[in-house]
Each structure stands twice: as C-alpha cells, then as structure tokens.
Amino acid sequence: MPQMPNTIPFRKSLQAKPLIGVATVIFVISVFVYIVVPLVAEQKMTDEMIKHTKGIGSISASSVSSALYFEDQETIEKVVQDIREYDEVRYIAVLDTTNAVVYETHKGKYSAGMPTFPNQKDEYRIINSSIILKKAIIQGKKSIGFLLIEVSLRNVQKEIKQFRATIAWFVLVLFIFSIVAVILLFRPIMRRLKSLVNAAESITNGAFTERAQTLGNDEISHLAIAFNTMVDSVVRLYNDISYTNSNLEKIVEERTAALMNEVEVRKLTEENLIVARNKAEESNRTKSAFLASMSHELRTPLNSIIGFAQILREDEEVTARNKHYLDMMYRSGAHLLDLINDILDISKIEAGQLDLYPEQSLLADIVESVRSIFSVKAAEKDLLFIINLDTLCPISIITDARRLRQVLINLIGNAIKFTDKGSVKLLIEVVNVSPEDKTFTLLFRVIDTGRGIDQSQMDRIFKPFMQQSSRYSEGTGLGLAISSKIIEKMGGNIHIKSGQNQGTEFYFELTIESPDFSQEIIEHTDDNHRVSLEKIIENQNLVTLIVDDVVTNRVLLSVILESIGFECHEAENGKQAIEMIESLNPSIVFMDLMMPIMDGKEAVDIIRNTMNNQTLPIIAVTADVMTSTKESLLEIGFNDVVSKPFTIDQIHATIAQCVHIDNDKTLENDNGNTESHIDTENDKELTIPSIVSYLLTLPHNQKEALFGAMELQDFDEMLRIGNTEITPTLSMSTILKRFQSAAELYDYKFFSKLLEEYSRNKS
Ligand code: ADP
C-alpha cells in the first residue's frame, strides 16, 4: 500500500495551481496595461498637442504675416507675446526667407535648439520632449518668412508618468486582492480535503470507526459520502475476512490437530503393519520351512514305499495276491505323493513362486503319458477314452511339459472321476499358426459326458479346497486351482462349458513356441530304454556311487541300479563320497542333498572346484522341492535332478541321458532298438492302399477291432489285435512292424490316412 506523504510541497498542492494561475494572469494584464495603455495615451496626447501646436502656428502665422510684410516690428512682437501666453509654448521665433531671425522669445532655458528645416513647406519634429513646428508665413500666396514654435511635451509626459503609477498601484492591489481571494476561496476546500485525508489516514492506521465529514451538498461532500460508503464496505469486508480468517485459523488448527492425530494413527498403523508384515513374512517363512521339511520328511519314506513296491511288483516270485497288495500300496503311495505335490504347488502359487521351466518336448509324448495313465481307469469304468490330435499339430513344442501334463492329468482325472457312462475326450486343435513368431496356438479341450457342474458353482471350483458344494467327492479341491494358475502363467485361461447332468468341457488356448519351424526336431526318446539299458550296461562294468544318509534310500537305488547291471557303492555323506570318488572312479553319482557332516551341494562344489572334476555325472536326488530349483542345482554343478519319490523309469532315463555309453557295444547288444527300425525295402512296398487292402482281408471282428483301436489311437491294443492272428503271415508281421514304428514315432498322420483309406474302401 502506498504511504500517504505527511506534507505536500506548495507547488504540488491543490491551491498552488489557481494561485499561480491568477498571479500569472494578473502579471500579464499588468504588463499589458502598464506598458501599452500609457504608450497609447501618450501617443494620443502628443497627437493632440501637435494638433494644438499646428492650430496656434496657423493662427499666429496669419496674424504675423502683414506685420512681417510691412516689417512692423511692434505688431510682430505683440503677436509673438500673445503666442507666449500658451503654457506649453517654450520658444517662438519669426524668421525671414533667409532664415534670419526677425524676432524671437523663449521661456526658461531653451532646450531643443533650433533644428534646420531645409524644406520651405510646413513641418514639425519632436526633439527632446518638445514639438518644434515650422510654419510658413504666407502673404498673397507667397512665403515671406517662417514662424518657429517650440511646444513642451513635459506636461504630457508627467501625466503619463502619473497614469503609470496609478496603473501600477491598481495592478498591485488587484494582484493582492486576487491572491487573498484565491486563498480564501480554497481554504475551506483544502480544510475539508485535509479532513478527508486525515480520516483516510486514521482508517489506514486502524481507526475503523473514523469517517470523513459530509457537510453541505457539494462535490467534496459527495466525495466524502462515497469515501465513507467505500470505507463501510471495506470495513465490512475486513470484518468478514477477519471472521473467516479467525474461523480458518480455527479450522486449520483443528485440521492440523486432526492430521497430527491421523499421522500418529498412521504411524502407529504403519508400525503395526510392519510388525504384522514381519510376522506374516516370518510365519510365511515358517510355513515354507515347515512345508519344505514336511515335504522332505514325507517324501523320504514315500520314496522307499513306492520304490520297493515297484521293485517287488516286478519280482516273478511274488504271488498274484501279493502283487495286488503291492499295487494297492504303490497306488496309495502315489496318491499320497499327489496330495503332497498339490499342497506344495498351492503354497508355491500363494507365495508367487510358481516358476515354469520350458524345454523342448514332443507333444505326442505328453499326450501319450496322459493316455497311459488314464486308459486303464477309463476302461475300468467302461468309458470311451478318446484322444485326438489335429493333424496340423506341431511335433515338438517348447513348454514346461511337466506342468502341462499336470493340468491335463487333473482335467482328465476329474472328467473320468465325475463321469459314469459315455466318454471322455482330449482334443487338441490348432487354432493359429504363426511362422514369424514360430508359434502354434493350440486349443486343448477335455470333454466328458458326466454329471456336469452347476452354473452357480463354476467360479467356486477354481478356488483352492473348493468342491461342488452339494456333493462330496474324493480329492482335495486343489487340482483346478493349481491348473488354472499354471495355465494363466503359461498365458492362457481355463474356461468351462457345463450344466447339471449335461457333461462338462474344460478348454484353454495356449500359444506355444515350436522348433518345427526351424526343423530342429529332437530325437524321440525311447520309453523302452530300460530293456536296452540293461543290455548296454551289462558288458561295460559301470560303477555307481549312491550317497544318502538314509539307508533305505541307498538300498532302493542300489536295487534299481544293480538290476540293470551297475556295480553299486554307497556313502553316507558328502565327505565320504569325495573320498570314495577318488578310489572308485564311478561312472555316475546319485547324491542326496540333505545329509549330516557334508551335504550334497558342498560335496559337488568340492568335486567341481577343488578336485576339478568336471566330467563326472552327478545326479541330485532330492526330497526338497521347495527350496532348491532344478536351475539352481544345475548351476552349482549337478548334471540332473531326480525328485523323491522317483520311479524306476525316471532313474533309467536319467542314466541314459548322463552316462557315456560305448556306441559300438551298444550296437552289438541293442536288439531292441534295431528291431523297431523298419526295413526301408519293406517300407517302400507298404503303401497305405496296400496295407488297407491287406487288412480288409482279415476276419470282420478282428478288422473292426483293429480299426476301432486305431481310431482311439490305442497302439498297444492295435498291436495286440494284430498279433492274435494265429499264424502271422509275413505281410502281417511287416505291417505290424510298420504300425509299431509309426506308433513309436507318434505318426498320427499315418494312422489317420489308413483310417481314411479304410472307410473309403468300406463304402
Ligand atoms: P478335486 O477333484 O480334487 O476335488 P478339483 O479342483 O480338481 O479338486 O475340482 C474341484 C471340484 O470341481 C470337484 O470336486 C468337482 O466338484 C468339480 N469338477 C471338476 N471337474 C469336474 C467335471 N469334469 N465334472 C463335474 N464336476 C467337476
């Protein structure tokens, strides 16, 4: 806010302007009146005097002309003396035509002096405050002389001087009067303005009750009224603002207090949350540790139960009844293992630790493993179990085959469990092929004709531990929860189409990378390596070291490995193993992870880094599937990982992958594999039409059963039916070999072409 000045300099004050204005105007008028008016008056009076002088001259010239003509000195004198009577006349002279003075007279001191008048005519001059007139004296139209008269202008000048003095006085009086008038006129205005300013100053300094005086009905009182009204508004506004401010202050105080409170509460909540989170993390860690140790503790005895049950089942000396018990034991063990796996999976999912391990696999392998698990179960319930792969399906895919298999097993397992009659189908269709991305989009459909799922239950059943509310069924209610999470992780979603008693379809789409585009198709792994392995190892004196602190585990592995020709040695911990490796030089080591004295990881570290042995295959055998991932174990130097409980086939497959086997000996001994290769000569003859035309000659029942099994892709059944021919002809055995090789290579196209040809021929 600009500060109001205490004093205003006079030249800037409001009254200075009219004062200066009036003074200037009066000054200008005075100058004009004082200079111009006397000048004009002087001129006018001089003119009058000239006229008067001329009049005297004319009269005197005519009066003196006769006397001069007659040279009458006395009359001349008399006339001149008459002229002298005039007050202003100072000098009179009568001259003849030669300018000689005839008579002259003067009053006082002659001042002007006689000028010379060269012309003969009348004229006058003004010299030194005198008018000097020369007047010709005419006698009978002839100039006989001159009259010279000097008239003083001193009186005129005196009058003018007096006039000027009068004017000066007048102007001075006028000036003073005007100034006084201006001052008097402005004083009340200034006083009222001053009071307005004082009021404004007082209000500015906080005297809000102060108001300007509003006397009379002039502009200043209007200004004062307007000023007062404005001050009223400002005061009202000020009061409002003060009120709002004080209110605001109160609100701010209250809010600040509330905020402080809130901050305190938040701090407390945060602290509580941190405590709670730490507790939760702690209990999560405890849970994980508990699950890991439980899993370890359960898997270790399960490993023995399942393993020995498997070994005993195959013992020829075991009676059929005991085999049945062993089967039950094996199945119960396997069921228990499923439960443990499910619980571990769901806790991994909840902890966000479900990881996928994609690797190159044969789609047919995955499908086949599913088929082999369920074909018996389906047959037991008299259900038609159909697996159909689109002919465009890729051969190899890059996916976590174990997890995909797990989902399919869950869905098909449920389908068979909840279907009492009709069929269960697994259909795999190609929805999209993208050669640029090297991907296939596959649609997996598991369709059953079972009891169906109520609409209201459809979302529920994907939640852990949920089963259809109205019905109890065996199972944990975890399968779908796990499966849906696995498929989500793979980039898909499981959907359901179902209704009560209308059957159920679970389906999901997955976009899966395939090496088919780059032709890098992996060799099909022979499930039947067990037979060949036995034969291979027999003659090679391969030595294995089994490292485990639990004796039953060591015995189980020894039995499995000795059965295929290994020479087995055992160590109880990593330290012992290291010592034995040096002396034994084994071909493969099976190493448990958790052992006293020195655990498996430490032992591997020493073998790889201290002993610098990089070539020895070391297989981790672990019951702990929670804390160590396969990747982490491969990273620290293991060649492969086998989880407890393992199957005999898993052990065989691992050996086949890791142990270097002498190829020459393999060829000599490997009848199993060479048998399955097809003679190319024969192969050429075996065209689809020739096979079909041969098969058409078979008995009706056998033919129908064979093509029925072919439709269901039940290759074992096909071979069984083919072999029932009492005396297999050469053609039939060749055809069967072809079937077998096609089945081993999962050459579904071959069989679908056979079926096509068969139905064409039939019709
Ligand atoms: P579980 O089968 O172990 O009980 P799941 O999570 O696999 O657990 O299935 C949850 C529930 O969903 C089952 O208990 C069953 O009630 C229902 N369900 C799953 N699949 C089917 C199906 N094909 N037909 C009918 N009901 C099914």
XYZ file of C-alpha atoms in Angstrom, residues 11 90 131 306 500 642 653 671:
8
model
C 3.995 23.884 -5.746
C 8.596 77.469 -24.715
C 7.336 69.636 -30.567
C 6.830 -96.535 -3.748
C -26.099 -80.041 -14.405
C 15.633 -86.599 -9.616
C 16.010 -92.083 -18.269
C 18.497 -105.596 -30.454
